[in-house]
Structure formats: C-alpha cells, structure tokens
Coordinates of C-alpha atoms in Angstrom, one line a residue:
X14 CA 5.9 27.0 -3.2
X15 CA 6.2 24.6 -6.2
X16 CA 7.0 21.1 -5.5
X17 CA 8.9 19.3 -8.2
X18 CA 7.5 15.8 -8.9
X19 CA 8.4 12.4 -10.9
X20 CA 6.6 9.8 -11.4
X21 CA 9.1 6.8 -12.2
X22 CA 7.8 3.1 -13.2
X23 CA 10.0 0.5 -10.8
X24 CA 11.3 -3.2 -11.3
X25 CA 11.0 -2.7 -14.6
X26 CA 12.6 -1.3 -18.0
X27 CA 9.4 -0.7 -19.8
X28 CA 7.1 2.2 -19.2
X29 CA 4.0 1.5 -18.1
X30 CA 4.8 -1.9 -16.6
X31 CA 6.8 -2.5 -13.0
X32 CA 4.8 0.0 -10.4
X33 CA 4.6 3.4 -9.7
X34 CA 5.7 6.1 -7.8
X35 CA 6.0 9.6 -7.1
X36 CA 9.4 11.0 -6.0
X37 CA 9.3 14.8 -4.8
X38 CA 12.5 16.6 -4.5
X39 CA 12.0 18.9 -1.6
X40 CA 14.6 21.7 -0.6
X41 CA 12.8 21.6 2.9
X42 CA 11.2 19.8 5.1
X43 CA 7.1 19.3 4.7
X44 CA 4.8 18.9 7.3
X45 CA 3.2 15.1 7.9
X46 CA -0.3 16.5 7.1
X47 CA 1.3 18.0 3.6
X48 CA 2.3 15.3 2.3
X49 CA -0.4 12.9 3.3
X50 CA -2.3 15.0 1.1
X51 CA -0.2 15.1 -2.0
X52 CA 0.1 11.4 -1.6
X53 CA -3.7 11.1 -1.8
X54 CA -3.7 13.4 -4.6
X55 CA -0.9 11.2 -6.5
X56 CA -3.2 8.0 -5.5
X57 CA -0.4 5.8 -6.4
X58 CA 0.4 3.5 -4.2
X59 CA 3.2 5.1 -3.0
X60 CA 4.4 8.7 -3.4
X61 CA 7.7 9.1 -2.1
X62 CA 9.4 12.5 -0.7
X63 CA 13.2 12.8 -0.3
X64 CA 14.8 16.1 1.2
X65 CA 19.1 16.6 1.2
X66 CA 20.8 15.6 4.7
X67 CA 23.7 18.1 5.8
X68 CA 25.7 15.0 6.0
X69 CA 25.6 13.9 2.2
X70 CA 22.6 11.7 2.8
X71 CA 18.6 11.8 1.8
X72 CA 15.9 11.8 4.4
X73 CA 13.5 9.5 2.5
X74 CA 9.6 9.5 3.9
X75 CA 6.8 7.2 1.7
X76 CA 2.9 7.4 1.7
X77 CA 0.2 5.1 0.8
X78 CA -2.9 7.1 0.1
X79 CA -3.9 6.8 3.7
X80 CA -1.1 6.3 5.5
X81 CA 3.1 6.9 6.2
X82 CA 4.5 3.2 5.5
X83 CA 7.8 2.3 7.4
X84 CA 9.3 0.4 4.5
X85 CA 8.9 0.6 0.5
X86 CA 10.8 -1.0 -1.9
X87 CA 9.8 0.4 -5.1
X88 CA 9.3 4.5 -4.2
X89 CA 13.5 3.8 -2.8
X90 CA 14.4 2.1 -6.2
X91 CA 12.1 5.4 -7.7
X92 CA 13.7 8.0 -5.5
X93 CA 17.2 6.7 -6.7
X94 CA 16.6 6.5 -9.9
X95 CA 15.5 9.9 -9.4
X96 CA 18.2 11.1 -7.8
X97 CA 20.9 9.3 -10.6
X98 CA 19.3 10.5 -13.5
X99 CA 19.3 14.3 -12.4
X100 CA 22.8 14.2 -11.3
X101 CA 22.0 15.2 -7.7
X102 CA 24.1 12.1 -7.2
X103 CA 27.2 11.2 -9.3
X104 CA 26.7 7.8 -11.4
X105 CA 29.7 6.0 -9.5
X106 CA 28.5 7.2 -5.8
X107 CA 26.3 5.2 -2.8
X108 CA 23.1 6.7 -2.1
X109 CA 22.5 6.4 1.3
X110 CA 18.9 7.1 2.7
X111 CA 18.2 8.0 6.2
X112 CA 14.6 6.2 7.1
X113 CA 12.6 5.4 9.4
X114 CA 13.7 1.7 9.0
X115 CA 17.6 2.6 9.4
X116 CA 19.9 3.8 6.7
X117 CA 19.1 2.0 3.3
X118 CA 21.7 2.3 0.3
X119 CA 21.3 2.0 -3.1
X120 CA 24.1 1.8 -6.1
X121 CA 23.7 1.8 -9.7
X122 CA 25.4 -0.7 -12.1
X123 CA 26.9 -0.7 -15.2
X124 CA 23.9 -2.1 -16.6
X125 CA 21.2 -0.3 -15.0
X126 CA 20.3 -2.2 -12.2
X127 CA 20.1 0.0 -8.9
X128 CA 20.8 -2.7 -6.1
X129 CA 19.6 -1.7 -2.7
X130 CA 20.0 -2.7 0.9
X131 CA 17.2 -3.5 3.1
X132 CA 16.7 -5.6 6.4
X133 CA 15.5 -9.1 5.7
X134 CA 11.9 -9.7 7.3
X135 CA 11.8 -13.3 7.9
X136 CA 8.7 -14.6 8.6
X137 CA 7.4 -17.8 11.5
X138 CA 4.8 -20.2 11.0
X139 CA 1.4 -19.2 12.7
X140 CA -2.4 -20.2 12.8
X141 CA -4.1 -18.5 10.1
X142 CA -7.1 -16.9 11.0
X143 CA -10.5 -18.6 9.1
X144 CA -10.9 -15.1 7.4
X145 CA -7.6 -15.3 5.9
X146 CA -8.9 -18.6 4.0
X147 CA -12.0 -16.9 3.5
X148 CA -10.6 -14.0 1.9
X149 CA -8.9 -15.7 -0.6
X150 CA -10.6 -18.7 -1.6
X151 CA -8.1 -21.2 -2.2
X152 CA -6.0 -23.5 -0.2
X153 CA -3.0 -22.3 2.2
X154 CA 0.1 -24.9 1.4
X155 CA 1.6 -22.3 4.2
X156 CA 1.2 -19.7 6.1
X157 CA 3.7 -17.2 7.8
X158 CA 3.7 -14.5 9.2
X159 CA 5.8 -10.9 10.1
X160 CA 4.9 -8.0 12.5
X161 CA 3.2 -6.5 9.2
X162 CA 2.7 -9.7 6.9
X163 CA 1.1 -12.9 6.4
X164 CA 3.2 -14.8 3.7
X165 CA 0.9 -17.3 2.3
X166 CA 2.4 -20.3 0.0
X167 CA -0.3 -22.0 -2.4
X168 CA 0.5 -25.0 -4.8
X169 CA 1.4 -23.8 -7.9
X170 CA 0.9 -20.8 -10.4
X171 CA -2.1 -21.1 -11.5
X172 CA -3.7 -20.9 -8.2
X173 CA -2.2 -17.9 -7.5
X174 CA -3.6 -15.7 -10.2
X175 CA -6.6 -17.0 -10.4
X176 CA -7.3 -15.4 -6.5
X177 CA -10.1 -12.7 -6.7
X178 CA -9.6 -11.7 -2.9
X179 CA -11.9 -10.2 -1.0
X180 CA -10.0 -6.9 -0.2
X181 CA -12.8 -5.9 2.5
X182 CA -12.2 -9.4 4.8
X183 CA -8.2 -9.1 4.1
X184 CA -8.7 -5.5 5.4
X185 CA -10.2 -6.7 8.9
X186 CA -7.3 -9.2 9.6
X187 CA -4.4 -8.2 12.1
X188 CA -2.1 -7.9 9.9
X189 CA -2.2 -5.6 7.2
X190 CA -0.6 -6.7 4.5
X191 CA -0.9 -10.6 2.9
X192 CA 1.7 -11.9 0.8
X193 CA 0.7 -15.2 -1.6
X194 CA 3.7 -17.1 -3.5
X195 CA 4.4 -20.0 -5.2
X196 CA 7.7 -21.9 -6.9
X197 CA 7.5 -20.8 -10.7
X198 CA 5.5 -23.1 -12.7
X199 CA 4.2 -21.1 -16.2
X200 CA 6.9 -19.7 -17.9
X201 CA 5.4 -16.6 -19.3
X202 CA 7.3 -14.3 -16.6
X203 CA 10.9 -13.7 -17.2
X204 CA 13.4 -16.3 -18.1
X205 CA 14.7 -18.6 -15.2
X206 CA 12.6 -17.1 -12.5
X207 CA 12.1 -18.9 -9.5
X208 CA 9.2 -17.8 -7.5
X209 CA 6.1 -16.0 -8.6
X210 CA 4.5 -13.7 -6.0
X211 CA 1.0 -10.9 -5.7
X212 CA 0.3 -8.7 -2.8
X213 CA -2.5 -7.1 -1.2
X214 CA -2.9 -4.3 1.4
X215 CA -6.3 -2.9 1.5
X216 CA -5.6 -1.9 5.4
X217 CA -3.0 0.6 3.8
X218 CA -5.2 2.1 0.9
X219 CA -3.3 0.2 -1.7
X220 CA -5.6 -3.2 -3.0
X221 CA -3.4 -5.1 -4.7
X222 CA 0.0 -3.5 -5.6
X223 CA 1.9 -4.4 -8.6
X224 CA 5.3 -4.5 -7.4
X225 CA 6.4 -4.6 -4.3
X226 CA 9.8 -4.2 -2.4
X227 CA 9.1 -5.1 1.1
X228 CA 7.8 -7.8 0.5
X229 CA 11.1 -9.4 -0.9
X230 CA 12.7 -8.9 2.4
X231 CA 10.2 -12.1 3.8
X232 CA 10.2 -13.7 -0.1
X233 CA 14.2 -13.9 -0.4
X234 CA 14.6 -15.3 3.0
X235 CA 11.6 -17.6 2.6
X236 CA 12.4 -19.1 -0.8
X237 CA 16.3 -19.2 -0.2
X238 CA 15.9 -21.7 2.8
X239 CA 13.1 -23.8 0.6
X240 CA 15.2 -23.9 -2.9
X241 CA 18.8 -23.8 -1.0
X242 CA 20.5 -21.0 -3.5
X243 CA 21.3 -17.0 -2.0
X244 CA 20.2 -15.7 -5.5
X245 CA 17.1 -15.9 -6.9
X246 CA 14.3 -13.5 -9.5
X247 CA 11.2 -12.9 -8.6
X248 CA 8.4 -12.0 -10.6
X249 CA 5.4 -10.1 -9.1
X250 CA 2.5 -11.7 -11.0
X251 CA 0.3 -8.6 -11.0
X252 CA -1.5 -6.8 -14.3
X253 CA 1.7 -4.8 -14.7
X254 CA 4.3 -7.1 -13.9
X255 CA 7.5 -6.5 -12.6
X256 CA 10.9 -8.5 -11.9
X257 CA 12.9 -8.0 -8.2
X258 CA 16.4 -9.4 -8.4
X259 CA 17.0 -10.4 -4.2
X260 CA 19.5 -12.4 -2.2
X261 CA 19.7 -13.3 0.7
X262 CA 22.3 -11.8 3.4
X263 CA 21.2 -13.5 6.4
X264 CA 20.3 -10.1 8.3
X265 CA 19.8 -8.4 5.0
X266 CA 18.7 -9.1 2.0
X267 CA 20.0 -7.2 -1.6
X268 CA 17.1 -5.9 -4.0
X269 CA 17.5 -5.1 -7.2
X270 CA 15.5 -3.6 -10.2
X271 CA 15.3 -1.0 -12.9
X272 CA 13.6 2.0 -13.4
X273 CA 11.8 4.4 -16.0
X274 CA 11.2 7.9 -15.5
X275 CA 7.2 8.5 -16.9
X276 CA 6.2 12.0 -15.9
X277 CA 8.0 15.1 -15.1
X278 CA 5.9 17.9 -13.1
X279 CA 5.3 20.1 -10.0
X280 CA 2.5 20.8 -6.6
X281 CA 2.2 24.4 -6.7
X282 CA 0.7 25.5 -3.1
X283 CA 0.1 28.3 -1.3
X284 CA 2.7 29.0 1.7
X285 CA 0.3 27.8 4.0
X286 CA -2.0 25.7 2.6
X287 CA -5.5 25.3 4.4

C-alpha cells in the first residue's frame, strides 16, 4: 500500500529555509494510529495528510510527532502547494480544506504567494505562572494568553534570540504552546518587517519550531491593535527563518507565504500493518 509523500519547505522561497512538512496524498482514508506513526517516522514537526472529499474539497489531518494538532499553518500552505504544483488543483481555483478547525481556503497568486484563511486566535492578558519566567529567563513586557498559547512580548530583538528556554519547565505549564514577540528592531530579517517572533512547543513533541502558522492567528491580531495597520510581515526569528504575510480580518485573519517542494517519495506498508 504505497503512500506517496512530499516534503515541502513553507514561508519561504529557498530550500532548506522556512519549515518543513510532509504532505501525503492518500486515495483513502488512514487510521489515527497509522498516521501517528508515519508522522513519528517523518519527525518533522508536522506531517500533514490530505485525502479528496466527494464534494470537491480536501479532508486535511496534521501530526506533531506525538500528537494530532487542531490547527497548522505551514503543513496547509505545504499541502497546497502540494496540491497546485501536481495539478490535482487547477492554478486559478480555491482550495478548500475541510478540518477539524472549520473549512480553511487557500488561493495561489500570480506571484507565488498561496494566501490562506484561518480563524484569528486573539489572545487576553493573564497572570503568568513563575515557571513561565523561569523557563525563559528574561523579562515579560506582556503576557497573553489563548486556550492553547501564552503570547509573551519582551523589549526588543535582541532579547528575543538570545532566549535558551528550558523546553522541560515550558513543557509542564498549562498551556502548551508559548509564543515570544517583539516590534522589529535588527534589520537582518526581510525588508520592512514589523514584528519578529520564535515559538516553542515541547508539550506537542516539537521544541522550537521554525515557522509557524497558528501562531499568526494571535500575532496579526496582537500587533494590528498595538501598530494600528491591517497588514503587516512577520518574520519567524528561528535558525531557518521564514517570512508570514498576515492581516487582520477581525474574525479572521489572511496568511500568506511561499513554498518549495524538497523531497519527492513514498511509505510502502503492508495492508495491515502491525
């Protein structure tokens, strides 16, 4: 039963750069067990699988390593890159994904650029918890928080990357991702970028992840109330870098990104694997 596999580099036109994921084109469906597995086996940090709808859309499922996440930005940008460059889409036509977080669509520009729909996550002050500051070792300027997410704010740029968290104490808090940001302040990212963002979520098997999606849905929201503009680039400040177009729709946000096909290949399994 061969699976057929891509691994595609997302929010970004450079291979190797942006972050990965694995996008398997399935003719039926999988069991949950089956593709927890393959998406431990992958050990990226999300391995998304996407299986034809009778009604013209996608089912679209995504794995951590050690868990089914309810929300991923860049295995949706991935899958419909995916889906684009093999022509099981036509190059003018909506993707529209069926998920477990409502129906998501995608569209690709001119230019590249695949711009997708998600549901904004805004996030509410709260009390940090002392392990949160412990964790990261630097001081909060803010902190927010989701039903999944802390956002953290510190001062400036150079705080930000210089955090070594300690993935074992962020894995213990209630919450299990944590989201740290700051306005732009070193211009080494892209040009006229306006925040600067990493992300860790050790709960979910993934330390820190290079690029991440959901995550935009609290940062556009967040940093379009503080800066007073609806459009705005991110740049995800991790080793490989990656750049997340977003604005903000009240209810919804826009994300969009590029994407480079890395690796073609295929799972072959028994019928019923053990």
């Amino acid at each position: 039963m061969p699976i057929q596999l891509t691994v595609v580099d997302a929010f970004t036109d450079k291979p190797f750069r942006g972050n990965p994921a694995a996008v398997c084109l399935l003719d039926e469906a999988l069991d949950r067990t089956l593709m927890q597995s393959i998406a431990l086996e992958m050990n990226l940090s999300e391995t998304a699988f996407v299986l034809p709808d009778a009604d013209g859309r996608w089912q679209l499922r995504w794995f951590t390593p050690e868990a089914e996440v309810q929300l991923c930005g860049h295995a949706t940008l991935a899958a419909a890159h995916v889906l684009y460059e093999q022509g099981r889409v036509p190059a003018n036509d909506v993707v529209l994904f069926q998920t477990a977080s409502g129906v998501l669509t995608c569209v690709r520009h001119a230019d590249g650029d695949i711009e997708m729909d998600f549901p904004a996550i805004p996030v509410t002050p709260t009390v940090a918890p002392m392990e949160l500051f412990a964790a990261l070792g630097v001081p909060l300027a803010y902190v927010g928080a989701s039903e999944s997410n802390y956002l953290v704010e510190v001062e400036n740029e150079d705080i930000l990357r210089s955090i070594q968290p300690d993935l074992r104490l962020l894995a213990t808090l209630p919450k299990w991702g944590t989201i740290v940001t700051c306005r732009a302040t070193v211009q080494d990212g892209p040009p006229d970028h306006d925040f600067v963002s990493r992300f860790f979520a050790p709960a979910k098997g993934v330390g820190e992840d290079p690029v991440t999606g959901s995550a935009h849905c609290s940062l556009a929201p967040y940093w379009s109330t503080k800066l007073g503009k609806t459009r705005l680039i991110g740049f995800q400040a991790s080793r490989r870098g990656g750049i997340v177009h977003v604005e903000d729709r009240g209810a919804r946000v826009n994300l969009g990104g590029r994407a480079v096909t890395v690796l073609h290949g295929s799972f072959h399994l028994q019928p019923k694997p053990i």
